[in-house]
mmCIF file of C-alpha atoms in Angstrom:
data_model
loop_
_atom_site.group_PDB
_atom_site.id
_atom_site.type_symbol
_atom_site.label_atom_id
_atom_site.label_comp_id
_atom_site.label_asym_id
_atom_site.label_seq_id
_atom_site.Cartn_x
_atom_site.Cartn_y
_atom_site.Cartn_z
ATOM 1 C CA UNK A 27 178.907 -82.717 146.360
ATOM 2 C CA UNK A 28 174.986 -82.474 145.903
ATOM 3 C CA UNK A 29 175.305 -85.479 143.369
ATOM 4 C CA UNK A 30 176.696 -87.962 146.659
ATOM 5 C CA UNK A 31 173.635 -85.926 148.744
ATOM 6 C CA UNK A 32 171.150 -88.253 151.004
ATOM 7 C CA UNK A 33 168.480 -85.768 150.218
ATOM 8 C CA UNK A 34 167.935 -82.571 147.929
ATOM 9 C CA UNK A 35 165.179 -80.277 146.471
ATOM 10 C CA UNK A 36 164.630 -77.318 144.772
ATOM 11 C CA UNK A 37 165.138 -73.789 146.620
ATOM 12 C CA UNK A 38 161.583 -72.999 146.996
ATOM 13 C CA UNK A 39 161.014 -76.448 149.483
ATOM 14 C CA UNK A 40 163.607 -75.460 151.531
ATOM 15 C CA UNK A 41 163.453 -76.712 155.276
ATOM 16 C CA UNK A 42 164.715 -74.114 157.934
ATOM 17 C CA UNK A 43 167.930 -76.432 159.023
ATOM 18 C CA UNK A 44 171.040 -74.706 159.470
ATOM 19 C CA UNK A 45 173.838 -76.568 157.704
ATOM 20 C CA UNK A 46 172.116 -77.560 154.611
ATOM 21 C CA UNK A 47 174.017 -77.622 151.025
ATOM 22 C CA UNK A 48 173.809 -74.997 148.723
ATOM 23 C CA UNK A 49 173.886 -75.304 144.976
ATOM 24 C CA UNK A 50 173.648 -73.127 141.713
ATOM 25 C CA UNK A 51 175.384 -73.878 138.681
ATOM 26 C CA UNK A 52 179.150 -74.009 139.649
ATOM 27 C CA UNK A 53 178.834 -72.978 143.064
ATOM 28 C CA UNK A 54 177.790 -73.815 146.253
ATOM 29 C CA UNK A 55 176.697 -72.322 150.201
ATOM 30 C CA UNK A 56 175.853 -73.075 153.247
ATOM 31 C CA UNK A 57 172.558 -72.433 154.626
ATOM 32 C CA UNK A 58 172.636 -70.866 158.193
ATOM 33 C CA UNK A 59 168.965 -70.040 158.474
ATOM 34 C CA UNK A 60 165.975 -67.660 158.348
ATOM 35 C CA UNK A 61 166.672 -67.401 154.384
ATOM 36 C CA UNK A 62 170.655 -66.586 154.946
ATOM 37 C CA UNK A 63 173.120 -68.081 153.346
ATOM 38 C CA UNK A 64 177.118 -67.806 153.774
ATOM 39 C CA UNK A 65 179.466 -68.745 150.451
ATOM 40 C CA UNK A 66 182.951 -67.314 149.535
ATOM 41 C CA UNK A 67 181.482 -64.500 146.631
ATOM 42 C CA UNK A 68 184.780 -63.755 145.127
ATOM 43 C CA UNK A 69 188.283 -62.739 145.676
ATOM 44 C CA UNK A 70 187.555 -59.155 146.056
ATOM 45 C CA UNK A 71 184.362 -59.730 148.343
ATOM 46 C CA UNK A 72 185.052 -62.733 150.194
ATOM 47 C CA UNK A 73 182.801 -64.607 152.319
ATOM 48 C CA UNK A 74 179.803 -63.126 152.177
ATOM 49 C CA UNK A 75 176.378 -63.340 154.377
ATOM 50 C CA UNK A 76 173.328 -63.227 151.862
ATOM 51 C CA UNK A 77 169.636 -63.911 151.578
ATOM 52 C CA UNK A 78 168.888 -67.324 149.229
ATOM 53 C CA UNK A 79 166.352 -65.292 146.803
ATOM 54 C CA UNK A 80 167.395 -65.163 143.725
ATOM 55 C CA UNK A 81 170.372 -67.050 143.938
ATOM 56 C CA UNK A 82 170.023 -70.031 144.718
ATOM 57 C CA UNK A 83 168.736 -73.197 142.666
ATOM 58 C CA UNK A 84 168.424 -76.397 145.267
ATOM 59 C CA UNK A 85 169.061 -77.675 148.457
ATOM 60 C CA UNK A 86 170.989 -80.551 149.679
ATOM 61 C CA UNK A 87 171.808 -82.583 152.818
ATOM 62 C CA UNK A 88 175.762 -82.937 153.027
ATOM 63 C CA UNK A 89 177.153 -86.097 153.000
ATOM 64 C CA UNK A 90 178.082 -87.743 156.265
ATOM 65 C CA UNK A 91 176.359 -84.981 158.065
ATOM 66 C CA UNK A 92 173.530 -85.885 160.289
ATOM 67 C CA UNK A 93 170.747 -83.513 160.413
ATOM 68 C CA UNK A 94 168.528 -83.031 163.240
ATOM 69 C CA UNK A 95 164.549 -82.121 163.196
ATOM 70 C CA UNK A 96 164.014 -84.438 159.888
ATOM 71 C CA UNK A 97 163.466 -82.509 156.562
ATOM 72 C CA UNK A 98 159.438 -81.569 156.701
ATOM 73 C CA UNK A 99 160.768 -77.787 157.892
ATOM 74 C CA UNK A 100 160.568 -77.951 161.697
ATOM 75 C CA UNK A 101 164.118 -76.853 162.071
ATOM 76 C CA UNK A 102 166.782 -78.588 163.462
ATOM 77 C CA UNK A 103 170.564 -78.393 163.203
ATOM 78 C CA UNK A 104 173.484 -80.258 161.768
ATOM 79 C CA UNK A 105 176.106 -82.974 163.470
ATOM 80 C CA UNK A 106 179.308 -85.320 162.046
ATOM 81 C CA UNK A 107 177.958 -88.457 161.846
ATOM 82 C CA UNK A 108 181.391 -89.489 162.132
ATOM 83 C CA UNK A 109 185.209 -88.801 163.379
ATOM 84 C CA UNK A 110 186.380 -88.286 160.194
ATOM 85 C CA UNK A 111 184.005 -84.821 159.608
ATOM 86 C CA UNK A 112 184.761 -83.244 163.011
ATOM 87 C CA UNK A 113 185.614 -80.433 161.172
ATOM 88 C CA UNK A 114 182.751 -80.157 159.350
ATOM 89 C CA UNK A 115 180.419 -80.124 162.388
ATOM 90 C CA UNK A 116 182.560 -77.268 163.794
ATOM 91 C CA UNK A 117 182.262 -75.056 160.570
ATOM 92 C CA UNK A 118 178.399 -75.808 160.486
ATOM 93 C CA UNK A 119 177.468 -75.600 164.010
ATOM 94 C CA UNK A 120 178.933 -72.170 164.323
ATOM 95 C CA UNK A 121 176.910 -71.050 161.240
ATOM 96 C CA UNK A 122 173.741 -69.767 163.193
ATOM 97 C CA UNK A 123 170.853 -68.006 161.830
ATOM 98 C CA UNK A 124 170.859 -63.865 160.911
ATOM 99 C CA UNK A 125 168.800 -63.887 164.064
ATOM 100 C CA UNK A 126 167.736 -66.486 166.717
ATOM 101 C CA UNK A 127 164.185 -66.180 167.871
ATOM 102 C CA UNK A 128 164.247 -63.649 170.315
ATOM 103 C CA UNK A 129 166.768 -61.557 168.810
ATOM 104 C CA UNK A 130 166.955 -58.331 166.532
ATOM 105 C CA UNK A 131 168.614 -56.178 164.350
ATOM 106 C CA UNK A 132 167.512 -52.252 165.471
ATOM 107 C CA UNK A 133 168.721 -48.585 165.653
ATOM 108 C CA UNK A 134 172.282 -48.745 166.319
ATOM 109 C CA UNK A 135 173.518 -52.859 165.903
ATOM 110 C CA UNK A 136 175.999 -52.910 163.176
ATOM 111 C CA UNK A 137 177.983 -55.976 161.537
ATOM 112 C CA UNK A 138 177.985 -57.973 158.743
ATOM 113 C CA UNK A 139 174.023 -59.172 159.581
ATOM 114 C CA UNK A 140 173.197 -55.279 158.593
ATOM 115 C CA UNK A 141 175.000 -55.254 156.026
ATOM 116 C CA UNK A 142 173.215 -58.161 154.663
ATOM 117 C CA UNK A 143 169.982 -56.784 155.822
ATOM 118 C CA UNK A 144 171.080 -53.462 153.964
ATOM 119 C CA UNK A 145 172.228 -55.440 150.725
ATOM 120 C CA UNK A 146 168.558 -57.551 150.256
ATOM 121 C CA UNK A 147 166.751 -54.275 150.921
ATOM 122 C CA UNK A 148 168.591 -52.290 148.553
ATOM 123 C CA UNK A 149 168.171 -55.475 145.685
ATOM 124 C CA UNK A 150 164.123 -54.638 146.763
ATOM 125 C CA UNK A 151 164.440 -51.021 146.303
ATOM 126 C CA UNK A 152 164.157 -49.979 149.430
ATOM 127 C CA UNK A 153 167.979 -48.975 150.710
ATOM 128 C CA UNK A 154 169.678 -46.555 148.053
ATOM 129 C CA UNK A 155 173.027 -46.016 150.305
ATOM 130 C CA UNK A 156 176.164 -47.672 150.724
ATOM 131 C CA UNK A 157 175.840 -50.917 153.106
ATOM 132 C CA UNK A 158 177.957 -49.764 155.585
ATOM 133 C CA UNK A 159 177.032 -52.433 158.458
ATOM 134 C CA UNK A 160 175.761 -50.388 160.310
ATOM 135 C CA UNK A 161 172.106 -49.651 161.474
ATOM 136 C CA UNK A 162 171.150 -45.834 161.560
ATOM 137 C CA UNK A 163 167.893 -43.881 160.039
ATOM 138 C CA UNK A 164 168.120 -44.560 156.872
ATOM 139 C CA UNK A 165 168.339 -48.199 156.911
ATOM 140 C CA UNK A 166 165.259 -48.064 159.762
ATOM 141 C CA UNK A 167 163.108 -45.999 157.042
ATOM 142 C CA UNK A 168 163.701 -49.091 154.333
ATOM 143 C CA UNK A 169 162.970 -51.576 156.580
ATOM 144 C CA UNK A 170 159.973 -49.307 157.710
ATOM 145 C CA UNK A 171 159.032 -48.590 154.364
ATOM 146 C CA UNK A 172 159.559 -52.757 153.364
ATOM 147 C CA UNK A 173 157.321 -53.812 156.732
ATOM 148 C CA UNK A 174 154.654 -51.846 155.612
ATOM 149 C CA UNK A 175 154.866 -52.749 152.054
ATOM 150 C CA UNK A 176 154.620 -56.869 153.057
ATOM 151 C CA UNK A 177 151.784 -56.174 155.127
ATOM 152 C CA UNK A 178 154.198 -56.241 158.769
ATOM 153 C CA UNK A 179 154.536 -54.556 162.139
ATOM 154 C CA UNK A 180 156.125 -51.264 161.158
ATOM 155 C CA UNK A 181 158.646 -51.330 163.647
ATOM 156 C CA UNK A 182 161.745 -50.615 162.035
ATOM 157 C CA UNK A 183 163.114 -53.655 164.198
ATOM 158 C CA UNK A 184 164.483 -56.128 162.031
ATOM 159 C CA UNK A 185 162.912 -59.510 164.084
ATOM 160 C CA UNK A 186 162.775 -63.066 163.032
ATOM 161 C CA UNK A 187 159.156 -62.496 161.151
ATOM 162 C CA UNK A 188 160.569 -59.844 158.994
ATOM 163 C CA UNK A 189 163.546 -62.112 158.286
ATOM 164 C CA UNK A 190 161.383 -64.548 156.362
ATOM 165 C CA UNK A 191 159.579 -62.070 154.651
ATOM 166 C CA UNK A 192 162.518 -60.514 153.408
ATOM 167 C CA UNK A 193 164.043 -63.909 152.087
ATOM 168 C CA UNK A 194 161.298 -64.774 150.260
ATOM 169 C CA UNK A 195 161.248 -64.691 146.687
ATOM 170 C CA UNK A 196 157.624 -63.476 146.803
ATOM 171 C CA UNK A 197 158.993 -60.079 148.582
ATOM 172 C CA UNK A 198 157.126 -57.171 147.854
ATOM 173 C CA UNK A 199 159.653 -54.333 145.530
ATOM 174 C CA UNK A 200 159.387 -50.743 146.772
ATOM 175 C CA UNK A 201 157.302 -48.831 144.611
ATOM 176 C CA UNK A 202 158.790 -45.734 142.781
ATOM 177 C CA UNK A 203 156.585 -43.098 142.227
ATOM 178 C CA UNK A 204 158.477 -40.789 139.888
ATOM 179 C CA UNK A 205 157.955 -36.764 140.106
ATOM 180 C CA UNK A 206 159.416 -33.503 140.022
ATOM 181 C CA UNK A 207 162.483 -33.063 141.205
ATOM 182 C CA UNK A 208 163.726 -36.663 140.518
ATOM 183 C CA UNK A 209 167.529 -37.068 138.789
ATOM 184 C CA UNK A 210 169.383 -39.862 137.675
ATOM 185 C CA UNK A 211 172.557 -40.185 139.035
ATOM 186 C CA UNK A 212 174.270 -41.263 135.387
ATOM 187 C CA UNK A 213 173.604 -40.919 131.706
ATOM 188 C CA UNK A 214 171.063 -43.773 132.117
ATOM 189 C CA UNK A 215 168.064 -44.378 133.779
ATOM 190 C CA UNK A 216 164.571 -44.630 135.303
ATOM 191 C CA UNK A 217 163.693 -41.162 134.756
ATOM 192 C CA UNK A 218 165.672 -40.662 131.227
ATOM 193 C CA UNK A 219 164.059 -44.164 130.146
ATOM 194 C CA UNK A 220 160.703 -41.770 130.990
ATOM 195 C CA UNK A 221 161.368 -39.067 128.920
ATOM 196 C CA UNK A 222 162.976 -41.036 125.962
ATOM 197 C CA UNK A 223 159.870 -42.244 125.964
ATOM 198 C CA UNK A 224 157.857 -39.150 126.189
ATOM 199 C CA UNK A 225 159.761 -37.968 123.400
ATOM 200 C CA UNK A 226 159.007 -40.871 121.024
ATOM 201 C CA UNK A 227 155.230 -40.274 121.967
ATOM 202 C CA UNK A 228 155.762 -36.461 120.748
ATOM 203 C CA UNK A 229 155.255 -35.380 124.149
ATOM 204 C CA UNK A 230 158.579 -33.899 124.692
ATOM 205 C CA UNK A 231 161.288 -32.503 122.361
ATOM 206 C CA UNK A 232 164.235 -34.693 122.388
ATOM 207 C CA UNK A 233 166.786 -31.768 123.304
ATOM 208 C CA UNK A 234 164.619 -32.168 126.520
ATOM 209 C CA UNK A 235 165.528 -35.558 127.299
ATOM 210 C CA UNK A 236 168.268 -35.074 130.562
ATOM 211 C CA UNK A 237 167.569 -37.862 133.441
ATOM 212 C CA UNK A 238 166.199 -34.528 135.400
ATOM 213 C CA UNK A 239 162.364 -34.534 136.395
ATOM 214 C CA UNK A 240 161.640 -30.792 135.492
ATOM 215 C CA UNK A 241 158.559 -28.836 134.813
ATOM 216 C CA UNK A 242 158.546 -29.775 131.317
ATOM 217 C CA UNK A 243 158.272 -33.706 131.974
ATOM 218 C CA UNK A 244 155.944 -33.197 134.255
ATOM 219 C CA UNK A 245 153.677 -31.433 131.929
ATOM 220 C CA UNK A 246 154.464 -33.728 129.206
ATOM 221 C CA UNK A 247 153.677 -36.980 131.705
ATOM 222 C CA UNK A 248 150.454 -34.826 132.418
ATOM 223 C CA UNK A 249 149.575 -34.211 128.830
ATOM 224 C CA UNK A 250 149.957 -38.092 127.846
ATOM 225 C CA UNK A 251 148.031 -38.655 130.946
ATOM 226 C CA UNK A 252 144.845 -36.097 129.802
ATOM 227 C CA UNK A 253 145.349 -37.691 126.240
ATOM 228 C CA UNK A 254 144.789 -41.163 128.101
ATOM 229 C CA UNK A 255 141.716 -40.543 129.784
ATOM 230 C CA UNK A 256 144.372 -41.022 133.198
ATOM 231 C CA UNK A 257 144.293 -38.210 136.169
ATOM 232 C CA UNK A 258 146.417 -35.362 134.810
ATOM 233 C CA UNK A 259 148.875 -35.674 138.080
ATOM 234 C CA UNK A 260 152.101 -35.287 136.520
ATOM 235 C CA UNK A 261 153.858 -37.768 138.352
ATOM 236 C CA UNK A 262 154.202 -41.307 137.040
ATOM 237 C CA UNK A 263 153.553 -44.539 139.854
ATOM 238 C CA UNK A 264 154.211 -48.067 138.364
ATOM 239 C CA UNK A 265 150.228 -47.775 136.468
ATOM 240 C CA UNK A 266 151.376 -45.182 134.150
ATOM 241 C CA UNK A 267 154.925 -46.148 133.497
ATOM 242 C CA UNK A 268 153.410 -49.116 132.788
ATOM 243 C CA UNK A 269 151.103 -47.619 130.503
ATOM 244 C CA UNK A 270 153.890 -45.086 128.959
ATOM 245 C CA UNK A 271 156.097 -47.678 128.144
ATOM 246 C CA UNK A 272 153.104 -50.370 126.671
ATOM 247 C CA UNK A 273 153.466 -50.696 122.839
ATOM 248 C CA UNK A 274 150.018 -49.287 122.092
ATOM 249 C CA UNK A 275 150.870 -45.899 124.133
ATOM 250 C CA UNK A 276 148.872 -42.969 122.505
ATOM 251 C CA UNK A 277 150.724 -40.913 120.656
ATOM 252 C CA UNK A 278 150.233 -37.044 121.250
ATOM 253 C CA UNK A 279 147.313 -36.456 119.328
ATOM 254 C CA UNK A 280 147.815 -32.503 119.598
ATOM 255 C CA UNK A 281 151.090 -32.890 117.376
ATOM 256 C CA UNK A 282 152.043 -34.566 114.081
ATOM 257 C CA UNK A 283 150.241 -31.691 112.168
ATOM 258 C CA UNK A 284 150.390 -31.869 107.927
ATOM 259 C CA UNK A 285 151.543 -28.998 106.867
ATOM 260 C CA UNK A 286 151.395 -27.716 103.609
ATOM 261 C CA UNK A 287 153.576 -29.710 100.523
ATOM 262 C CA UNK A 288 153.556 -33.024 103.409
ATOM 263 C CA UNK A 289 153.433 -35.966 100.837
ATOM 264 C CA UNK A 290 152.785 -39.709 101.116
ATOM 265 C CA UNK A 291 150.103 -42.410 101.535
ATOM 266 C CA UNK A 292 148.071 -41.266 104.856
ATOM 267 C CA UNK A 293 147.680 -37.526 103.005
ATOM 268 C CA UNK A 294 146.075 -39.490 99.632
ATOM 269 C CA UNK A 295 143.902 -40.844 102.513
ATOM 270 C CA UNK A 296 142.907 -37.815 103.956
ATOM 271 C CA UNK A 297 142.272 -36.271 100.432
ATOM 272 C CA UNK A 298 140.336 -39.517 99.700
ATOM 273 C CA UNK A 299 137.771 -38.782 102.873
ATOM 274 C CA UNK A 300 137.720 -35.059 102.558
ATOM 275 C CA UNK A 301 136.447 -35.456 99.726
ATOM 276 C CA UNK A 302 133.959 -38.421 100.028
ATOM 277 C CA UNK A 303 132.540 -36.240 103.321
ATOM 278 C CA UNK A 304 132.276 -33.111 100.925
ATOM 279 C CA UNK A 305 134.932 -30.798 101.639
ATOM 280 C CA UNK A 306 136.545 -31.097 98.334
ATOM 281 C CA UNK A 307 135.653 -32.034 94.891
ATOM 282 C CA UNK A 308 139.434 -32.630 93.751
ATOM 283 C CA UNK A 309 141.263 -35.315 93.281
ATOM 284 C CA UNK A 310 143.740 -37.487 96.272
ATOM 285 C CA UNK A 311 147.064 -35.930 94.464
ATOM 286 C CA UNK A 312 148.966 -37.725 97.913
ATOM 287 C CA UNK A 313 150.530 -33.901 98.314
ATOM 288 C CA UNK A 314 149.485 -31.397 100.829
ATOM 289 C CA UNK A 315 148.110 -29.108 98.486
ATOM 290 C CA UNK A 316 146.330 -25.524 98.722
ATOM 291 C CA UNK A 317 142.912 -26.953 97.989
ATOM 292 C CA UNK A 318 143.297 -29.732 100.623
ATOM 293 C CA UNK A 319 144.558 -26.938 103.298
ATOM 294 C CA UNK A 320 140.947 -25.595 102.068
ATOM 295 C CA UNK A 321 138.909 -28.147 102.705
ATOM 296 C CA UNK A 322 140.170 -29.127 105.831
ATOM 297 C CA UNK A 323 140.051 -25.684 107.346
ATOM 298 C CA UNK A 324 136.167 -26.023 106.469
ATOM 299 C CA UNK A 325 136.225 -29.659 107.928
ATOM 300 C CA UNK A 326 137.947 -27.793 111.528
ATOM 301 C CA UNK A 327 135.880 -25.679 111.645
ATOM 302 C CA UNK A 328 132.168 -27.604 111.269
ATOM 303 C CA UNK A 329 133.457 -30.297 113.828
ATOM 304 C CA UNK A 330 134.329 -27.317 116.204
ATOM 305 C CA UNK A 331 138.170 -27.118 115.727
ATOM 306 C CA UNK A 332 140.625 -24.263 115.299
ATOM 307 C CA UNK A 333 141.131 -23.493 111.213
ATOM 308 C CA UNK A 334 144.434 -24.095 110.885
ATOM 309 C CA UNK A 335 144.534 -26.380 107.488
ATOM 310 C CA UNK A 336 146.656 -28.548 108.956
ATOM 311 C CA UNK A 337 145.235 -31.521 110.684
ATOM 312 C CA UNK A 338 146.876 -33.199 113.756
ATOM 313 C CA UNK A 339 146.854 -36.654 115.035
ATOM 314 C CA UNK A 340 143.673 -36.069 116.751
ATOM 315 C CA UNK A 341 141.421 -34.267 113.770
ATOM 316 C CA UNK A 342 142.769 -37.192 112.271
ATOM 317 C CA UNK A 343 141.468 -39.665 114.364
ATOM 318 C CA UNK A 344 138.285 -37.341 114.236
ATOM 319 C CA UNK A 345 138.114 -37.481 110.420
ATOM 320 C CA UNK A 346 138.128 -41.117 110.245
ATOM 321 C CA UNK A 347 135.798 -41.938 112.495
ATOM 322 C CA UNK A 348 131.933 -41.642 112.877
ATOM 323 C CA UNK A 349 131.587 -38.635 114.545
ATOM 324 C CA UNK A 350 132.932 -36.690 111.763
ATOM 325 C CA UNK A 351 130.867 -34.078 110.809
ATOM 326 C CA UNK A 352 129.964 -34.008 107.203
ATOM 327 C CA UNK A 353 129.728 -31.350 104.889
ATOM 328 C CA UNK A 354 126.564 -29.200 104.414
ATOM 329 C CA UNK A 355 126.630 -29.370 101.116
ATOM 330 C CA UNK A 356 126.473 -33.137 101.552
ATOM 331 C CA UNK A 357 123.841 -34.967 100.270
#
């Protein structure tokens, strides 16, 4: 069909004529208007009124169909250009737009035009029920919560002006803002995504790790925040997931101790500048031995730490760097 078509482009040049083709690999629409489209989903769904955003690849003028209003956008609508598609013209003409200029979707309208209107705002975050067709509180609060988010008239009145801003692929997402009290509603998710992520960080113990927001993830999103020079809120917006989930995430610096008989390369390190700072005069052995638990209780406590002997992440970090504190015996 869009290979015979007069005239085609991609989705993003689309002209507001009702009528126009359709097309994405193996399938095609109908364009009724106002960034709504009508196409026969699937057996189980049917015909189905949808927004174009994210579905959709091109345009096209149908063959044999005449077009009114031209192509440069200014509207328009679609006639047989001939006898023989009488039947077309009927099916298009009655394919109007979600809404016409001066009319709305509000408190109380239902059909499938809410539904649709409840379907694109739940893709954008905004809608977490059932689309039930029908237009009560909670789909005003989404399309509330979407107007203000794209800059709009919060109205709650789904109008013409908030129909193109809600087609558009440019539409603003809700933005979660994850906190106590949060759940997932499976054995995957936003918040469990959170905390498995926590937990690699050493954060939060993995037996901890349950899609619920509790009092221990928010201290542990708190404690990664205070560790990342963030605000210590204990609730993570899109910045600090963001920051969570980036590969060069802090890891707790509070944890990851060396406890006596630890072995391996990083402790031969740690030997190796204990020793060249003055805390020690023995060898790296690369084993967490009694005389290394020595000298790094001495280095804790010169550089103002608590003399444990065994050095976390952070006295690490501290040790390596050029605000270590040297020995007084150095010279």
């Amino acid at each position: 069909m869009i290979a015979n078509s007069p005239e085609s482009g991609s989705i993003g040049s689309i002209p507001n004529i009702p009528g126009l083709g359709l097309w994405t690999n193996g399938h095609v629409g109908v364009y009724v208007g106002n960034g709504m489209a009508i196409d026969a989903e699937n057996e189980r769904l049917g015909v189905c009124l949808k927004p174009i955003a994210g579905r959709w690849s091109k345009w096209f003028k149908v063959s044999g169909v005449s077009y009114g209003g031209g192509s440069g956008g200014s509207g328009g609508s679609a006639s047989s250009s001939s006898s023989s598609s009488s039947s077309t013209k009927k099916s298009i003409q009655s394919s109007t737009p979600i809404v016409q200029k001066d009319e709305t979707l509000q408190l109380g309208s239902s059909g499938d035009m809410v539904k649709a209107l409840q379907t694109r705002l739940g893709e954008l975050g905004y809608y977490k029920y059932s689309d039930t067709g029908y237009f009560g509180n909670e789909t005003k609060e989404a399309l509330e919560a979407f107007q203000a988010k794209a800059g709009l008239n919060v109205t709650g009145i789904f109008d013409s002006k908030t129909a193109t801003a809600l087609s558009s692929d440019n539409a603003p997402k809700a933005t979660t803002i994850y906190a106590k009290g949060m759940k997932d509603d499976g054995d995957t998710g936003s918040v469990r995504d959170i905390q498995i992520r926590l937990s690699q960080l050493d954060y939060l113990p993995a037996e901890s790790i349950t899609g619920y927001f509790g009092d221990e993830t928010e201290t542990a999103v708190a404690t990664f925040q205070s560790s990342s020079n963030l605000e210590a809120t204990g609730t993570v917006p899109p910045e600090v997931k963001d920051k969570l989930m980036a590969e060069n995430a802090l890891m707790n610096p509070n944890k990851g101790e060396m406890p006596l008989g630890t072995t391996g390369e990083e402790v031969t390190k740690v030997q190796q500048k204990l020793r060249e700072l003055r805390y020690t005069t023995a060898a790296a052995t690369g084993t967490y031995n009694e005389e290394t638990m020595t000298a790094a209780k001495a280095f804790q406590e010169f550089n103002g730490m608590n003399p444990t002997g065994s050095l976390n992440r952070g006295q690490r970090e501290t040790l390596f760097s050029a605000n270590a504190v040297k020995s007084p015996t150095y010279n």
